[in-house]
């Protein structure tokens, strides 16, 4: 299984990264976790324009799903004719939300490109992957994902505040892509996002091998995020996410 970080910028794109999007590949099958704004451009550096086989959306905030709209154009109007529909696993209301974002709320336009499947906590199969979805701690219906293949696992937090479910989902994972949207300062909002220290605390409790701090908001000092994380009691490998970074999980 190979993981490529397409976009890791939190809440809005930055100069060096689109919003959230992660590519997982195994047996020639390609699945995206989230498809945030700007991701479709960077994705083409890594796979062909038409090569997406499945998509899982953690939640429907703009920075996690808006490039579904241009990708609908790619699959529906490609010069070679329409392409097969891509299964899209998303929270309740995904179809309506994306049709509205595309400005066609009355007609289910995006159905020409996508097969929408509702998410619920639990396990399901997508191509060669076993995917486990768990509800996270964020103001809208939001899922974290554990993707397993060949005995290895990648876990993605989506957006979340502190969450025992995330610790459970990530138990013993090879890679935890954990959001670290905030700097560790007094008076932070709760049940919304994590800071680097909290991300590292979750990684320590889950005993993961590698922690990748992601959903990095461009107005934050990246070094500060890493420094915050160093105070989270996590002893494994730890790094900041970077658009284009690849992880080969054997
Ligand atoms: Zn977000
Ligand atoms: Zn969000």
Short mmCIF file of C-alpha atoms and ligand atoms in Angstrom, two decimals:
data_model
loop_
_atom_site.label_atom_id
_atom_site.label_comp_id
_atom_site.label_asym_id
_atom_site.label_seq_id
_atom_site.Cartn_x
_atom_site.Cartn_y
_atom_site.Cartn_z
CA UNK A 1 0.00 0.00 0.00
CA UNK A 2 1.30 3.43 -0.93
CA UNK A 3 0.17 6.71 0.61
CA UNK A 4 0.72 10.02 -1.15
CA UNK A 5 -0.17 13.31 0.46
CA UNK A 6 -1.86 15.40 -2.22
CA UNK A 7 -3.14 18.19 0.04
CA UNK A 8 -2.49 18.84 3.72
CA UNK A 9 -3.35 22.52 4.11
CA UNK A 10 -5.93 23.12 6.83
CA UNK A 11 -9.14 25.07 6.21
CA UNK A 12 -7.88 26.70 3.00
CA UNK A 13 -5.08 26.04 0.47
CA UNK A 14 -1.63 27.44 1.14
CA UNK A 15 1.16 28.41 -1.26
CA UNK A 16 2.64 24.92 -1.17
CA UNK A 17 -0.37 22.66 -0.72
CA UNK A 18 -4.03 22.26 -1.65
CA UNK A 19 -6.63 21.53 1.01
CA UNK A 20 -7.12 18.00 2.36
CA UNK A 21 -6.61 15.06 -0.01
CA UNK A 22 -4.74 11.78 0.46
CA UNK A 23 -4.13 9.10 -2.17
CA UNK A 24 -3.94 5.42 -1.24
CA UNK A 25 -2.86 2.83 -3.82
CA UNK A 26 -2.75 -0.99 -3.78
CA UNK A 27 -2.99 -3.56 -6.59
CA UNK A 28 -3.37 -0.71 -9.08
CA UNK A 29 -6.52 0.56 -7.28
CA UNK A 30 -6.53 4.24 -6.32
CA UNK A 31 -8.64 5.71 -3.56
CA UNK A 32 -8.83 9.27 -2.30
CA UNK A 33 -9.53 10.28 1.28
CA UNK A 34 -11.11 13.74 0.93
CA UNK A 35 -10.99 15.94 -2.15
CA UNK A 36 -10.52 19.49 -0.87
CA UNK A 37 -10.16 22.64 -2.92
CA UNK A 38 -7.08 22.71 -5.13
CA UNK A 39 -6.42 18.97 -4.84
CA UNK A 40 -7.43 18.07 -8.39
CA UNK A 41 -4.48 20.05 -9.78
CA UNK A 42 -1.81 18.50 -7.56
CA UNK A 43 -3.34 15.03 -7.95
CA UNK A 44 -2.35 15.03 -11.63
CA UNK A 45 1.32 15.09 -10.66
CA UNK A 46 0.86 11.61 -9.22
CA UNK A 47 -1.81 9.75 -11.18
CA UNK A 48 -3.67 10.17 -14.46
CA UNK A 49 -6.64 12.49 -14.55
CA UNK A 50 -9.10 9.61 -14.96
CA UNK A 51 -7.44 7.15 -12.58
CA UNK A 52 -9.48 7.64 -9.39
CA UNK A 53 -11.33 4.40 -8.48
CA UNK A 54 -13.04 5.43 -5.21
CA UNK A 55 -13.42 8.40 -2.90
CA UNK A 56 -14.15 8.62 0.85
CA UNK A 57 -15.18 12.01 2.24
CA UNK A 58 -14.61 12.62 5.95
CA UNK A 59 -17.13 15.48 6.08
CA UNK A 60 -18.72 18.18 4.00
CA UNK A 61 -16.76 21.27 5.01
CA UNK A 62 -15.51 23.02 1.88
CA UNK A 63 -11.84 22.29 2.43
CA UNK A 64 -12.55 18.53 2.34
CA UNK A 65 -14.89 18.06 -0.60
CA UNK A 66 -15.12 20.97 -3.06
CA UNK A 67 -12.91 19.51 -5.80
CA UNK A 68 -15.59 16.87 -6.30
CA UNK A 69 -17.24 19.56 -8.48
CA UNK A 70 -14.46 20.00 -11.03
CA UNK A 71 -13.86 16.24 -10.93
CA UNK A 72 -17.46 15.76 -12.01
CA UNK A 73 -16.60 17.84 -15.10
CA UNK A 74 -13.54 15.67 -15.78
CA UNK A 75 -15.49 12.41 -15.70
CA UNK A 76 -18.66 13.61 -17.43
CA UNK A 77 -17.29 15.75 -20.26
CA UNK A 78 -13.92 14.18 -21.07
CA UNK A 79 -13.17 14.32 -24.84
CA UNK A 80 -13.19 10.53 -24.98
CA UNK A 81 -16.74 10.33 -23.59
CA UNK A 82 -18.10 9.87 -20.07
CA UNK A 83 -16.15 7.66 -17.70
CA UNK A 84 -17.52 4.99 -15.36
CA UNK A 85 -19.02 6.30 -12.13
CA UNK A 86 -16.77 6.51 -9.10
CA UNK A 87 -18.17 5.26 -5.77
CA UNK A 88 -18.19 8.07 -3.21
CA UNK A 89 -18.57 7.18 0.46
CA UNK A 90 -19.70 10.29 2.35
CA UNK A 91 -21.80 11.54 5.28
CA UNK A 92 -25.56 12.00 5.01
CA UNK A 93 -26.46 14.68 2.47
CA UNK A 94 -23.27 14.42 0.40
CA UNK A 95 -25.13 14.24 -2.91
CA UNK A 96 -27.33 17.27 -2.14
CA UNK A 97 -24.44 19.28 -0.76
CA UNK A 98 -22.23 18.73 -3.79
CA UNK A 99 -25.04 19.37 -6.27
CA UNK A 100 -25.65 22.69 -4.50
CA UNK A 101 -21.93 23.51 -4.59
CA UNK A 102 -21.98 22.82 -8.33
CA UNK A 103 -25.01 25.18 -8.58
CA UNK A 104 -27.42 22.51 -9.84
CA UNK A 105 -29.47 21.86 -6.73
CA UNK A 106 -32.63 20.79 -8.57
CA UNK A 107 -31.07 18.19 -10.83
CA UNK A 108 -28.77 15.52 -9.47
CA UNK A 109 -26.07 16.48 -11.97
CA UNK A 110 -23.24 14.84 -10.12
CA UNK A 111 -24.90 11.44 -10.44
CA UNK A 112 -23.43 11.19 -13.93
CA UNK A 113 -19.95 10.89 -12.43
CA UNK A 114 -20.45 9.45 -8.96
CA UNK A 115 -22.29 6.70 -7.10
CA UNK A 116 -23.03 8.12 -3.66
CA UNK A 117 -22.93 5.69 -0.75
CA UNK A 118 -23.88 6.79 2.80
CA UNK A 119 -21.28 6.36 5.53
CA UNK A 120 -21.95 4.86 8.95
CA UNK A 121 -19.53 3.83 11.67
CA UNK A 122 -18.09 0.40 10.93
CA UNK A 123 -16.14 -1.56 8.37
CA UNK A 124 -16.60 -1.85 4.60
CA UNK A 125 -14.54 -2.90 1.61
CA UNK A 126 -13.41 -0.58 -1.15
CA UNK A 127 -11.46 -2.36 -3.91
CA UNK A 128 -8.62 -4.20 -2.18
CA UNK A 129 -8.87 -2.03 0.95
CA UNK A 130 -10.63 -2.69 4.20
CA UNK A 131 -11.93 0.66 5.46
CA UNK A 132 -13.18 1.36 8.97
CA UNK A 133 -15.09 4.59 9.57
CA UNK A 134 -15.57 6.10 13.03
CA UNK A 135 -17.34 9.28 14.11
CA UNK A 136 -15.00 12.08 15.14
CA UNK A 137 -15.54 15.12 17.37
CA UNK A 138 -16.34 18.02 15.00
CA UNK A 139 -19.45 20.24 14.70
CA UNK A 140 -20.79 18.38 11.65
CA UNK A 141 -21.05 14.64 10.90
CA UNK A 142 -17.38 13.74 10.45
CA UNK A 143 -15.62 10.41 10.02
CA UNK A 144 -12.08 9.30 10.62
CA UNK A 145 -10.89 6.41 8.44
CA UNK A 146 -8.65 3.43 9.00
CA UNK A 147 -7.51 1.92 5.71
CA UNK A 148 -5.90 -1.51 5.88
CA UNK A 149 -4.20 -3.64 3.25
CA UNK A 150 -1.71 -6.49 3.54
CA UNK A 151 -1.48 -6.19 7.30
CA UNK A 152 -0.61 -2.48 7.24
CA UNK A 153 -2.85 0.43 8.22
CA UNK A 154 -3.12 4.15 7.57
CA UNK A 155 -5.45 6.17 9.78
CA UNK A 156 -6.76 9.62 8.93
CA UNK A 157 -8.39 11.78 11.59
CA UNK A 158 -10.42 14.04 9.31
CA UNK A 159 -11.17 17.14 11.39
CA UNK A 160 -11.66 16.50 15.09
CA UNK A 161 -11.33 17.78 18.61
CA UNK A 162 -10.10 15.40 21.29
CA UNK A 163 -11.55 11.96 20.59
CA UNK A 164 -11.37 8.59 22.31
CA UNK A 165 -12.80 7.17 19.07
CA UNK A 166 -9.72 8.38 17.20
CA UNK A 167 -7.42 6.62 19.68
CA UNK A 168 -9.44 3.43 19.21
CA UNK A 169 -9.46 3.75 15.42
CA UNK A 170 -5.71 4.36 15.28
CA UNK A 171 -4.63 1.59 17.66
CA UNK A 172 -1.33 0.15 16.44
CA UNK A 173 -1.52 1.83 13.00
CA UNK A 174 1.57 2.22 10.84
CA UNK A 175 0.77 5.83 9.94
CA UNK A 176 -1.58 8.25 11.67
CA UNK A 177 -2.44 11.32 9.63
CA UNK A 178 -3.65 13.48 12.48
CA UNK A 179 -4.95 16.98 12.19
CA UNK A 180 -3.09 19.72 14.09
CA UNK A 181 -4.98 22.85 13.12
CA UNK A 182 -4.35 24.89 16.24
CA UNK A 183 -1.36 26.18 18.15
CA UNK A 184 -1.15 25.11 21.79
CA UNK A 185 -2.36 28.23 23.56
CA UNK A 186 -4.75 28.88 26.45
CA UNK A 187 -8.44 29.34 25.71
CA UNK A 188 -8.65 27.11 22.65
CA UNK A 189 -12.06 26.02 21.37
CA UNK A 190 -13.04 22.49 22.31
CA UNK A 191 -14.70 19.79 20.16
CA UNK A 192 -13.46 21.40 16.94
CA UNK A 193 -9.76 20.83 16.16
CA UNK A 194 -6.56 19.56 17.75
CA UNK A 195 -3.21 21.21 18.36
CA UNK A 196 0.14 19.47 17.86
CA UNK A 197 0.42 18.41 21.49
CA UNK A 198 -3.02 16.83 21.46
CA UNK A 199 -2.29 15.06 18.17
CA UNK A 200 0.87 13.58 19.70
CA UNK A 201 -1.08 12.55 22.81
CA UNK A 202 -3.56 10.68 20.61
CA UNK A 203 -0.67 9.03 18.72
CA UNK A 204 0.96 7.97 22.01
CA UNK A 205 -2.27 6.48 23.38
CA UNK A 206 -2.88 4.63 20.12
CA UNK A 207 0.76 3.49 19.99
CA UNK A 208 1.14 4.20 16.27
CA UNK A 209 4.46 3.88 14.48
CA UNK A 210 4.51 7.20 12.60
CA UNK A 211 2.60 10.39 13.31
CA UNK A 212 2.13 12.79 10.41
CA UNK A 213 0.77 16.14 11.56
CA UNK A 214 -1.60 17.45 8.94
CA UNK A 215 -4.44 19.92 8.20
CA UNK A 216 -1.75 22.55 8.82
CA UNK A 217 -3.30 26.01 8.60
CA UNK A 218 -1.14 28.44 6.59
CA UNK A 219 -1.34 31.23 9.19
CA UNK A 220 0.35 29.01 11.80
CA UNK A 221 4.11 28.68 12.25
CA UNK A 222 4.86 25.08 11.17
CA UNK A 223 7.85 24.81 13.50
CA UNK A 224 5.59 25.76 16.39
CA UNK A 225 3.19 22.92 15.50
CA UNK A 226 6.09 20.46 15.63
CA UNK A 227 7.35 21.94 18.89
CA UNK A 228 3.86 21.64 20.42
CA UNK A 229 3.79 18.01 19.30
CA UNK A 230 7.13 17.31 20.97
CA UNK A 231 5.34 17.91 24.30
CA UNK A 232 2.70 15.24 23.65
CA UNK A 233 4.65 12.27 25.01
CA UNK A 234 4.85 10.40 21.69
CA UNK A 235 8.07 8.42 21.22
CA UNK A 236 7.66 7.28 17.61
CA UNK A 237 8.56 8.93 14.32
CA UNK A 238 6.86 12.30 13.90
CA UNK A 239 6.79 14.78 11.04
CA UNK A 240 4.81 17.53 9.35
CA UNK A 241 2.73 16.61 6.32
CA UNK A 242 3.96 17.91 2.97
CA UNK A 243 2.16 17.89 -0.37
CA UNK A 244 3.90 15.29 -2.55
CA UNK A 245 5.27 13.20 0.34
CA UNK A 246 5.01 9.45 -0.30
CA UNK A 247 4.95 6.61 2.19
CA UNK A 248 5.54 3.07 0.99
CA UNK A 249 3.92 0.64 3.38
CA UNK A 250 5.14 -2.50 1.65
ZN1 LIG B 1 -10.87 21.10 7.56
ZN1 LIG B 2 -14.11 20.66 9.21
#
